[in-house]
mmCIF file of C-alpha atoms in Angstrom:
data_model
loop_
_atom_site.group_PDB
_atom_site.id
_atom_site.type_symbol
_atom_site.label_atom_id
_atom_site.label_comp_id
_atom_site.label_asym_id
_atom_site.label_seq_id
_atom_site.Cartn_x
_atom_site.Cartn_y
_atom_site.Cartn_z
ATOM 1 C CA MET A 15 -92.243 75.434 35.820
ATOM 2 C CA ALA A 16 -91.615 74.519 39.439
ATOM 3 C CA ALA A 17 -92.688 71.091 40.623
ATOM 4 C CA LYS A 18 -95.803 71.204 42.807
ATOM 5 C CA SER A 19 -95.397 67.966 44.730
ATOM 6 C CA ARG A 20 -92.860 65.406 45.870
ATOM 7 C CA GLU A 21 -94.002 63.048 43.117
ATOM 8 C CA GLU A 22 -93.501 65.728 40.455
ATOM 9 C CA CYS A 23 -90.018 66.472 41.814
ATOM 10 C CA VAL A 24 -89.000 62.825 41.575
ATOM 11 C CA TYR A 25 -90.482 62.412 38.105
ATOM 12 C CA LEU A 26 -88.781 65.547 36.772
ATOM 13 C CA ALA A 27 -85.487 64.519 38.389
ATOM 14 C CA LYS A 28 -85.645 61.286 36.380
ATOM 15 C CA VAL A 29 -86.437 63.213 33.200
ATOM 16 C CA ALA A 30 -83.499 65.561 33.857
ATOM 17 C CA GLU A 31 -81.234 62.549 34.461
ATOM 18 C CA SER A 32 -82.258 61.054 31.104
ATOM 19 C CA ALA A 33 -81.410 64.368 29.451
ATOM 20 C CA GLU A 34 -78.092 64.540 31.369
ATOM 21 C CA ARG A 35 -79.108 67.889 32.841
ATOM 22 C CA TYR A 36 -77.670 67.251 36.265
ATOM 23 C CA THR A 37 -77.949 70.790 37.657
ATOM 24 C CA GLU A 38 -81.701 70.707 37.040
ATOM 25 C CA MET A 39 -81.856 67.148 38.349
ATOM 26 C CA LEU A 40 -80.285 68.273 41.611
ATOM 27 C CA GLU A 41 -82.752 71.128 42.016
ATOM 28 C CA TYR A 42 -85.672 68.735 41.602
ATOM 29 C CA VAL A 43 -84.206 66.362 44.193
ATOM 30 C CA LYS A 44 -83.774 69.291 46.567
ATOM 31 C CA GLY A 45 -87.464 69.990 45.971
ATOM 32 C CA ALA A 46 -88.233 66.430 47.043
ATOM 33 C CA ILE A 47 -86.180 67.024 50.186
ATOM 34 C CA ARG A 48 -88.317 70.043 51.051
ATOM 35 C CA TYR A 49 -91.575 68.202 50.409
ATOM 36 C CA SER A 50 -90.480 65.140 52.430
ATOM 37 C CA ASN A 51 -89.077 66.937 55.499
ATOM 38 C CA ALA A 52 -85.655 65.608 54.487
ATOM 39 C CA ARG A 53 -86.689 61.932 54.730
ATOM 40 C CA LEU A 54 -85.851 60.453 51.347
ATOM 41 C CA THR A 55 -86.689 57.030 49.975
ATOM 42 C CA ILE A 56 -83.945 54.752 48.647
ATOM 43 C CA GLU A 57 -84.842 55.836 45.111
ATOM 44 C CA GLU A 58 -84.688 59.520 46.039
ATOM 45 C CA ARG A 59 -81.340 59.087 47.781
ATOM 46 C CA SER A 60 -80.047 57.380 44.652
ATOM 47 C CA LEU A 61 -81.183 60.314 42.517
ATOM 48 C CA LEU A 62 -79.428 62.722 44.880
ATOM 49 C CA SER A 63 -76.223 60.697 44.672
ATOM 50 C CA VAL A 64 -76.367 60.444 40.877
ATOM 51 C CA ALA A 65 -76.874 64.195 40.479
ATOM 52 C CA TYR A 66 -73.913 65.166 42.642
ATOM 53 C CA LYS A 67 -71.724 62.361 41.294
ATOM 54 C CA ASN A 68 -72.221 63.506 37.711
ATOM 55 C CA LEU A 69 -71.733 67.177 38.547
ATOM 56 C CA THR A 70 -68.402 66.438 40.236
ATOM 57 C CA GLY A 71 -67.375 63.542 38.001
ATOM 58 C CA SER A 72 -66.866 65.527 34.812
ATOM 59 C CA LEU A 73 -65.066 68.275 36.740
ATOM 60 C CA ARG A 74 -62.732 65.811 38.481
ATOM 61 C CA ASN A 75 -61.937 64.141 35.164
ATOM 62 C CA GLY A 76 -61.167 67.546 33.689
ATOM 63 C CA TRP A 77 -58.952 68.386 36.643
ATOM 64 C CA ARG A 78 -56.977 65.165 36.226
ATOM 65 C CA SER A 79 -56.414 65.947 32.546
ATOM 66 C CA VAL A 80 -55.178 69.477 33.230
ATOM 67 C CA ALA A 81 -53.041 68.345 36.179
ATOM 68 C CA HIS A 82 -51.447 65.729 33.923
ATOM 69 C CA ILE A 83 -50.729 68.353 31.269
ATOM 70 C CA GLU A 84 -49.214 70.596 33.935
ATOM 71 C CA GLU A 85 -46.997 67.770 35.191
ATOM 72 C CA MET A 86 -45.860 66.607 31.761
ATOM 73 C CA GLU A 87 -45.639 69.920 29.910
ATOM 74 C CA GLY A 88 -44.741 72.226 32.790
ATOM 75 C CA PRO A 89 -40.955 71.830 32.436
ATOM 76 C CA LYS A 90 -41.143 72.313 28.653
ATOM 77 C CA VAL A 91 -43.370 75.367 28.198
ATOM 78 C CA SER A 92 -42.858 79.064 28.842
ATOM 79 C CA ARG A 93 -43.777 80.715 32.142
ATOM 80 C CA HIS A 94 -46.765 82.327 30.491
ATOM 81 C CA GLU A 95 -48.069 79.016 29.144
ATOM 82 C CA LEU A 96 -47.513 77.331 32.496
ATOM 83 C CA ALA A 97 -49.453 80.137 34.192
ATOM 84 C CA LEU A 98 -52.346 79.566 31.780
ATOM 85 C CA ILE A 99 -52.387 75.818 32.567
ATOM 86 C CA GLN A 100 -52.330 76.537 36.305
ATOM 87 C CA LYS A 101 -55.118 79.085 35.954
ATOM 88 C CA GLU A 102 -57.283 76.485 34.240
ATOM 89 C CA ARG A 103 -56.554 73.922 36.969
ATOM 90 C CA LEU A 104 -57.370 76.378 39.746
ATOM 91 C CA GLY A 105 -60.606 77.326 38.010
ATOM 92 C CA ILE A 106 -61.722 73.692 37.937
ATOM 93 C CA GLU A 107 -60.714 73.274 41.583
ATOM 94 C CA ARG A 108 -62.976 76.180 42.537
ATOM 95 C CA GLU A 109 -65.888 74.639 40.614
ATOM 96 C CA VAL A 110 -65.381 71.279 42.327
ATOM 97 C CA ALA A 111 -65.212 73.009 45.707
ATOM 98 C CA VAL A 112 -68.537 74.784 45.091
ATOM 99 C CA VAL A 113 -70.349 71.508 44.392
ATOM 100 C CA CYS A 114 -68.657 69.659 47.268
ATOM 101 C CA GLU A 115 -69.428 72.417 49.748
ATOM 102 C CA ASP A 116 -73.050 72.418 48.585
ATOM 103 C CA VAL A 117 -73.555 68.704 49.217
ATOM 104 C CA LEU A 118 -71.618 68.804 52.494
ATOM 105 C CA GLN A 119 -73.785 71.632 53.804
ATOM 106 C CA LEU A 120 -76.953 69.819 52.748
ATOM 107 C CA LEU A 121 -75.778 66.698 54.542
ATOM 108 C CA SER A 122 -74.677 68.344 57.782
ATOM 109 C CA THR A 123 -77.535 70.816 58.199
ATOM 110 C CA THR A 124 -80.462 68.790 56.854
ATOM 111 C CA LEU A 125 -80.165 65.180 55.757
ATOM 112 C CA ILE A 126 -78.046 63.660 58.538
ATOM 113 C CA LEU A 127 -80.103 65.395 61.220
ATOM 114 C CA ALA A 128 -83.334 63.909 59.861
ATOM 115 C CA ALA A 129 -82.007 60.437 59.029
ATOM 116 C CA CYS A 130 -83.060 57.263 60.810
ATOM 117 C CA PRO A 131 -80.350 54.901 62.134
ATOM 118 C CA GLY A 132 -79.210 52.224 59.720
ATOM 119 C CA ASP A 133 -78.993 52.396 55.946
ATOM 120 C CA GLU A 134 -80.083 56.043 55.703
ATOM 121 C CA THR A 135 -77.526 57.362 58.191
ATOM 122 C CA VAL A 136 -74.703 55.210 56.802
ATOM 123 C CA PHE A 137 -75.522 56.392 53.274
ATOM 124 C CA TYR A 138 -75.216 60.054 54.257
ATOM 125 C CA TYR A 139 -72.028 59.693 56.295
ATOM 126 C CA LYS A 140 -70.535 57.774 53.367
ATOM 127 C CA MET A 141 -71.426 60.688 51.089
ATOM 128 C CA GLN A 142 -69.828 63.058 53.575
ATOM 129 C CA GLY A 143 -66.640 61.002 53.492
ATOM 130 C CA ASP A 144 -66.703 60.915 49.697
ATOM 131 C CA TYR A 145 -66.999 64.672 49.169
ATOM 132 C CA TYR A 146 -64.411 65.571 51.788
ATOM 133 C CA ARG A 147 -62.197 63.039 49.973
ATOM 134 C CA TYR A 148 -62.749 64.832 46.670
ATOM 135 C CA LEU A 149 -61.711 68.102 48.310
ATOM 136 C CA ALA A 150 -58.645 66.432 49.830
ATOM 137 C CA GLU A 151 -57.582 65.019 46.456
ATOM 138 C CA LEU A 152 -57.441 68.517 44.970
ATOM 139 C CA ALA A 153 -56.048 70.414 47.963
ATOM 140 C CA ARG A 154 -52.484 70.922 49.143
ATOM 141 C CA GLY A 155 -50.663 71.450 52.408
ATOM 142 C CA ASP A 156 -52.726 72.092 55.526
ATOM 143 C CA SER A 157 -55.982 72.200 53.564
ATOM 144 C CA ARG A 158 -55.371 68.700 52.273
ATOM 145 C CA LYS A 159 -54.632 67.452 55.792
ATOM 146 C CA SER A 160 -57.804 69.074 57.123
ATOM 147 C CA TYR A 161 -60.075 67.647 54.413
ATOM 148 C CA ALA A 162 -58.396 64.245 54.725
ATOM 149 C CA ALA A 163 -59.073 64.214 58.474
ATOM 150 C CA LEU A 164 -62.727 65.207 57.980
ATOM 151 C CA SER A 165 -63.142 62.512 55.336
ATOM 152 C CA LEU A 166 -61.571 59.888 57.607
ATOM 153 C CA ASP A 167 -63.859 60.854 60.501
ATOM 154 C CA ALA A 168 -66.954 60.519 58.314
ATOM 155 C CA TYR A 169 -65.859 57.187 56.839
ATOM 156 C CA LYS A 170 -64.986 55.777 60.276
ATOM 157 C CA LEU A 171 -68.359 56.779 61.692
ATOM 158 C CA ALA A 172 -70.195 55.386 58.673
ATOM 159 C CA TYR A 173 -68.270 52.111 58.831
ATOM 160 C CA LYS A 174 -68.853 51.695 62.566
ATOM 161 C CA LEU A 175 -72.586 52.201 62.027
ATOM 162 C CA ALA A 176 -72.608 49.899 59.008
ATOM 163 C CA LEU A 177 -70.954 47.054 60.912
ATOM 164 C CA SER A 178 -73.588 47.248 63.635
ATOM 165 C CA THR A 179 -76.714 47.839 61.551
ATOM 166 C CA LEU A 180 -76.248 46.428 58.028
ATOM 167 C CA GLU A 181 -75.631 42.935 56.670
ATOM 168 C CA ALA A 182 -72.203 42.241 55.145
ATOM 169 C CA THR A 183 -73.809 41.988 51.703
ATOM 170 C CA HIS A 184 -75.842 45.196 51.959
ATOM 171 C CA PRO A 185 -75.033 47.435 48.952
ATOM 172 C CA THR A 186 -74.593 50.517 51.133
ATOM 173 C CA ARG A 187 -72.121 48.728 53.403
ATOM 174 C CA LEU A 188 -70.217 47.296 50.442
ATOM 175 C CA GLY A 189 -70.147 50.649 48.650
ATOM 176 C CA LEU A 190 -68.835 52.275 51.804
ATOM 177 C CA ALA A 191 -66.066 49.669 52.124
ATOM 178 C CA LEU A 192 -65.087 50.248 48.500
ATOM 179 C CA ASN A 193 -64.887 54.036 48.835
ATOM 180 C CA PHE A 194 -63.214 53.902 52.246
ATOM 181 C CA ALA A 195 -60.539 51.625 50.756
ATOM 182 C CA VAL A 196 -60.071 54.069 47.878
ATOM 183 C CA TYR A 197 -59.538 56.789 50.489
ATOM 184 C CA TYR A 198 -56.684 54.809 52.040
ATOM 185 C CA ARG A 199 -55.169 54.164 48.610
ATOM 186 C CA ASP A 200 -55.553 57.612 47.031
ATOM 187 C CA VAL A 201 -55.485 60.063 49.949
ATOM 188 C CA LEU A 202 -53.276 58.352 52.533
ATOM 189 C CA ASN A 203 -51.207 56.519 49.893
ATOM 190 C CA SER A 204 -51.529 53.274 51.837
ATOM 191 C CA PRO A 205 -52.428 50.395 49.506
ATOM 192 C CA GLU A 206 -51.842 47.936 52.361
ATOM 193 C CA ARG A 207 -54.630 49.453 54.457
ATOM 194 C CA ALA A 208 -56.834 49.655 51.373
ATOM 195 C CA VAL A 209 -56.277 45.960 50.695
ATOM 196 C CA HIS A 210 -56.937 45.010 54.323
ATOM 197 C CA LEU A 211 -60.268 46.850 54.427
ATOM 198 C CA ALA A 212 -61.436 45.765 50.969
ATOM 199 C CA LYS A 213 -60.483 42.116 51.490
ATOM 200 C CA HIS A 214 -62.246 41.959 54.850
ATOM 201 C CA ALA A 215 -65.444 43.398 53.333
ATOM 202 C CA PHE A 216 -65.167 41.138 50.276
ATOM 203 C CA ASP A 217 -64.583 37.944 52.269
ATOM 204 C CA GLU A 218 -67.403 38.648 54.725
ATOM 205 C CA ALA A 219 -69.869 39.321 51.929
ATOM 206 C CA VAL A 220 -68.881 36.308 49.818
ATOM 207 C CA ALA A 221 -69.312 34.040 52.846
ATOM 208 C CA THR A 222 -73.007 34.947 53.043
ATOM 209 C CA LEU A 223 -73.720 35.631 49.370
ATOM 210 C CA ASP A 224 -76.368 32.896 49.275
ATOM 211 C CA GLN A 225 -78.411 34.905 51.782
ATOM 212 C CA VAL A 226 -78.598 38.099 49.719
ATOM 213 C CA PRO A 227 -82.175 39.233 49.010
ATOM 214 C CA GLU A 228 -83.111 39.067 45.335
ATOM 215 C CA SER A 229 -83.958 42.784 45.381
ATOM 216 C CA THR A 230 -80.340 43.793 46.113
ATOM 217 C CA TYR A 231 -78.434 40.841 44.611
ATOM 218 C CA ARG A 232 -77.364 42.623 41.426
ATOM 219 C CA ASP A 233 -76.193 45.745 43.255
ATOM 220 C CA SER A 234 -74.256 43.696 45.807
ATOM 221 C CA LEU A 235 -72.640 41.574 43.103
ATOM 222 C CA LEU A 236 -71.593 44.631 41.090
ATOM 223 C CA ILE A 237 -69.839 46.217 44.072
ATOM 224 C CA LEU A 238 -68.176 42.908 44.940
ATOM 225 C CA GLN A 239 -66.767 42.802 41.404
ATOM 226 C CA LEU A 240 -65.416 46.336 41.839
ATOM 227 C CA LEU A 241 -63.852 45.363 45.169
ATOM 228 C CA ARG A 242 -62.237 42.326 43.543
ATOM 229 C CA ASP A 243 -60.858 44.396 40.655
ATOM 230 C CA ASP A 244 -59.377 46.981 43.028
ATOM 231 C CA LEU A 245 -57.868 44.266 45.209
ATOM 232 C CA ILE A 246 -56.112 42.761 42.194
ATOM 233 C CA LEU A 247 -54.808 46.194 41.157
ATOM 234 C CA TRP A 248 -53.616 47.205 44.628
ATOM 235 C CA LEU A 249 -51.941 43.865 45.335
ATOM 236 C CA LYS A 250 -50.074 44.217 42.040
ATOM 237 C CA GLU A 251 -48.991 47.742 43.015
ATOM 238 C CA ILE A 252 -47.676 46.498 46.365
ATOM 239 C CA GLN A 253 -45.793 43.640 44.683
ATOM 240 C CA GLU A 254 -44.203 45.938 42.101
ATOM 241 C CA ARG A 255 -43.224 48.471 44.765
ATOM 242 C CA ASP A 256 -41.666 45.775 46.940
ATOM 243 C CA GLU A 257 -39.725 44.408 43.974
ATOM 244 C CA LEU A 258 -38.348 47.852 43.145
ATOM 245 C CA GLU A 259 -37.327 48.395 46.766
ATOM 246 C CA ALA A 260 -35.631 44.988 46.855
ATOM 247 C CA LYS A 261 -33.675 45.801 43.682
ATOM 248 C CA ALA A 262 -32.609 49.145 45.135
ATOM 249 C CA LEU A 263 -31.218 47.408 48.210
ATOM 250 C CA SER A 264 -29.435 44.635 46.294
#
C-alpha cells in the first residue's frame, strides 16, 4: 500500500530500514521528497543516505571480492573460467552504476536545486562527490578520469561551502573531510594529500571540541575517531613506502 502522507513515508522508511529492505526504504524516502517539495529534514536526509549507502555497500563489497579473485586467480585459471569471473565483475559494476546514476540524477535535478545554503547544500554536494567516487573506483581509462574529475568538483564545492557556513565540529563538515580525504587516497592515490586534508579537519575540530552542541557531540566524536584511524593508517603507508624507496636506492 502506498504511503498517503510525508509522515507515513518516513515511518515506513524506518520500518523498511529495520527489515533491511533498502529498495523499499528508498522508495518511501522518495515519497517523502515528493510530499515535501524536495526539502528534507535532517532525519529524512539521513534515511536517504542510509538507503543508498546500503544498496551500494553490499554491491561494492561484492565487487571487491570478485576483483580480488580475478587478480589472484586470473593467471592460474583457464580462459573460460577467467571470462566467467570477468562477467560476474562486469555485472556487479552495472548494478552499482544503476544505483549511482539514480542518486546522482535525484541530486542534480531535484535536491540540490531546492536546498538552502549551509548544511543541506553541503550534504548533497558531498553525496554527489561520494557517488561519482564510487563510479570512478570501478571505472577504467577515460571513464575513470571523467568520474574522478566530477567527484573532485563536487567535493571541492562542498568543502568550500562547508568552510564558510559550518562549524569545524559540524558532523556534515567532518564527514565531508573524511570522504574527501578518502577520495585523495583511493582515487588519486595520494596519501599525502589525504593526510593533509584529514589532519587539518581533525586539528580544527579538536581545538573547539568543548564548544560542540550536545545534540551533535556523539556524531562529531565518531567521525573524529574515524579521521584519527585513517590518519594513523595513511601515515604508516607513507612511512612504509618511503622506506621501500630508500632501500631501492641504497
